[in-house]
PDB file of C-alpha atoms in Angstrom:
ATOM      1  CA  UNK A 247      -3.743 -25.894  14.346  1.00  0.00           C
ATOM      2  CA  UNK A 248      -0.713 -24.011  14.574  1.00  0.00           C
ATOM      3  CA  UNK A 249      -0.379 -20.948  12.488  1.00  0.00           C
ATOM      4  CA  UNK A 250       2.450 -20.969  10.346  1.00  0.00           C
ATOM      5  CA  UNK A 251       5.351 -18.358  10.476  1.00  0.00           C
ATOM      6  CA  UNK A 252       6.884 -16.517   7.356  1.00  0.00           C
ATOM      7  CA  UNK A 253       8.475 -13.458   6.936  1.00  0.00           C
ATOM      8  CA  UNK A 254      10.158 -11.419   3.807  1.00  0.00           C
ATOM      9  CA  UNK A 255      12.287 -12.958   1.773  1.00  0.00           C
ATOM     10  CA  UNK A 256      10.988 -16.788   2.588  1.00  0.00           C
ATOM     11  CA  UNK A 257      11.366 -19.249   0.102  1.00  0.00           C
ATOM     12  CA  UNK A 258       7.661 -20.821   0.308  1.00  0.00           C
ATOM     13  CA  UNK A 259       5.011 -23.429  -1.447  1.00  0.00           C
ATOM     14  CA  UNK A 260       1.833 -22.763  -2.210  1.00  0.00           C
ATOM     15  CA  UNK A 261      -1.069 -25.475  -2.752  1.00  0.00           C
ATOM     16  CA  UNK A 262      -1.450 -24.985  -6.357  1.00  0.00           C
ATOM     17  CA  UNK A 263       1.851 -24.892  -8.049  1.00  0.00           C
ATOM     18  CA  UNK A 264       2.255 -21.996 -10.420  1.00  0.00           C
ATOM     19  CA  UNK A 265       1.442 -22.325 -14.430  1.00  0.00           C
ATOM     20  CA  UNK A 266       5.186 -22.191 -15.472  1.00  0.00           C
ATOM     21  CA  UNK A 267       5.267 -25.365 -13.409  1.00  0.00           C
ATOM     22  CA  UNK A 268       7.559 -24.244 -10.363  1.00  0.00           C
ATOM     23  CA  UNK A 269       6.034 -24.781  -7.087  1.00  0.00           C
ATOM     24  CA  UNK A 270       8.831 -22.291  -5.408  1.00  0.00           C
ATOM     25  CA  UNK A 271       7.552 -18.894  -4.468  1.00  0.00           C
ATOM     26  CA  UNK A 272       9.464 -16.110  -2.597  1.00  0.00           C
ATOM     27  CA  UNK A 273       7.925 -12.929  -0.475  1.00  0.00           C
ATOM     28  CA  UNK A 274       8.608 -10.079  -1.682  1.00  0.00           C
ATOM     29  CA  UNK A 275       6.374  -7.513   0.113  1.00  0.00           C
ATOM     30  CA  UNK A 276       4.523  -8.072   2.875  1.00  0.00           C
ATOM     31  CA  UNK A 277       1.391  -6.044   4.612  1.00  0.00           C
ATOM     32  CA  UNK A 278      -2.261  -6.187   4.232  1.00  0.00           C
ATOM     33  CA  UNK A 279      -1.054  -7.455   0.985  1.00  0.00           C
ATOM     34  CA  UNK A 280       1.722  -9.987   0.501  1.00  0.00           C
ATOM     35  CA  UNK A 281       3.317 -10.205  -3.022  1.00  0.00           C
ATOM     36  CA  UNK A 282       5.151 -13.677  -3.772  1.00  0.00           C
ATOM     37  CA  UNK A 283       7.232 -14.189  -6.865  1.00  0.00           C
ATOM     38  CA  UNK A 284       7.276 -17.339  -8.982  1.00  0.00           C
ATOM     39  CA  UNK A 285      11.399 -18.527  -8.471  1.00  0.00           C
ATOM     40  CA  UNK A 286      10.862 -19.990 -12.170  1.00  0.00           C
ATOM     41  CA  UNK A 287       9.735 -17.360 -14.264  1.00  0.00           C
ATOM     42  CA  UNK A 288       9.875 -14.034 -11.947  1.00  0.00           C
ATOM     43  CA  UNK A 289       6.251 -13.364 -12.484  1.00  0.00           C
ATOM     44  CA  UNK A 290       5.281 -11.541  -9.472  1.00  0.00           C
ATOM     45  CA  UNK A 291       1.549 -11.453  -7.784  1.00  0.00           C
ATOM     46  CA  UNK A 292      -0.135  -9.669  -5.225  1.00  0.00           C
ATOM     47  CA  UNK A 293      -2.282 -11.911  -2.729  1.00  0.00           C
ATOM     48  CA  UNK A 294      -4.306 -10.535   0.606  1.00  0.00           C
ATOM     49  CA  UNK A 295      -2.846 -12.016   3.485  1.00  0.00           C
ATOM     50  CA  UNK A 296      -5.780 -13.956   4.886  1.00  0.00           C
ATOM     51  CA  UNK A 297      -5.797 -15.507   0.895  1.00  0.00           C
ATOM     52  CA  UNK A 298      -2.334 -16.130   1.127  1.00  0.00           C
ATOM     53  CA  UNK A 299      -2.280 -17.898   4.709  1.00  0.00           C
ATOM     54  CA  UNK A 300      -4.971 -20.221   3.347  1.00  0.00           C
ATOM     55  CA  UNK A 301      -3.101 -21.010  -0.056  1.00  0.00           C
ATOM     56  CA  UNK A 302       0.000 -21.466   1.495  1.00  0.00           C
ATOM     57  CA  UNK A 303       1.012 -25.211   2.006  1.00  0.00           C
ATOM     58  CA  UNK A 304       4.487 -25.256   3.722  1.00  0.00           C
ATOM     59  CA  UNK A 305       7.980 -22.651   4.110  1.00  0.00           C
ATOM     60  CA  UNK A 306      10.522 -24.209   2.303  1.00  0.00           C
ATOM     61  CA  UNK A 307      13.867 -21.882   3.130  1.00  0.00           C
ATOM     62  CA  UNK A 308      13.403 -19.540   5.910  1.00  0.00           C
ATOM     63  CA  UNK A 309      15.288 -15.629   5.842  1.00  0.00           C
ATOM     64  CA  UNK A 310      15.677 -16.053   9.423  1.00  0.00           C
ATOM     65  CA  UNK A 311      18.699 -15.679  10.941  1.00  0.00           C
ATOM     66  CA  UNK A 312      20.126 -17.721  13.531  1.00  0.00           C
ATOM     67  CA  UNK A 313      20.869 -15.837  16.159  1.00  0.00           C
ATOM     68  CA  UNK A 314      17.687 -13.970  15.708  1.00  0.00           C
ATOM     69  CA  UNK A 315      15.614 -16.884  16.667  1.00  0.00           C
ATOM     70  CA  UNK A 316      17.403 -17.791  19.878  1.00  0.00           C
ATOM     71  CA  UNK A 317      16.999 -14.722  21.010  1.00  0.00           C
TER      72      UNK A 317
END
């Protein structure tokens, strides 16, 4: 299976929505560590990436520029 690609400031969904009820999370921070914050509420969290990759279910707007991926 093909890993899936994300970088900072990615609009993404996770499998379990969050408890205010938005399913819209955006990165934040990103290292060993990757904090997401709910789009809803603002409520930030800290995750471990190999935690993260697992939870995470599909990028739903990508930061990446245009140019920068033809390249």
């Amino acid at each position: 299976m093909e890993k899936k690609q994300f970088q900072l400031g990615d609009i993404v969904q996770m499998k379990k929505p969050h408890p205010c009820g938005s399913n819209e999370m955006e990165i934040i921070r990103m290292g060993m560590d990757i904090r997401i914050k709910c789009v809803g509420c603002k409520h930030s969290v800290l995750v471990p990436r190999t935690k993260f990759e697992s939870k995470l279910k599909k990028v739903l707007r990508s930061n990446a520029n245009p140019e920068e991926a033809s390249s």
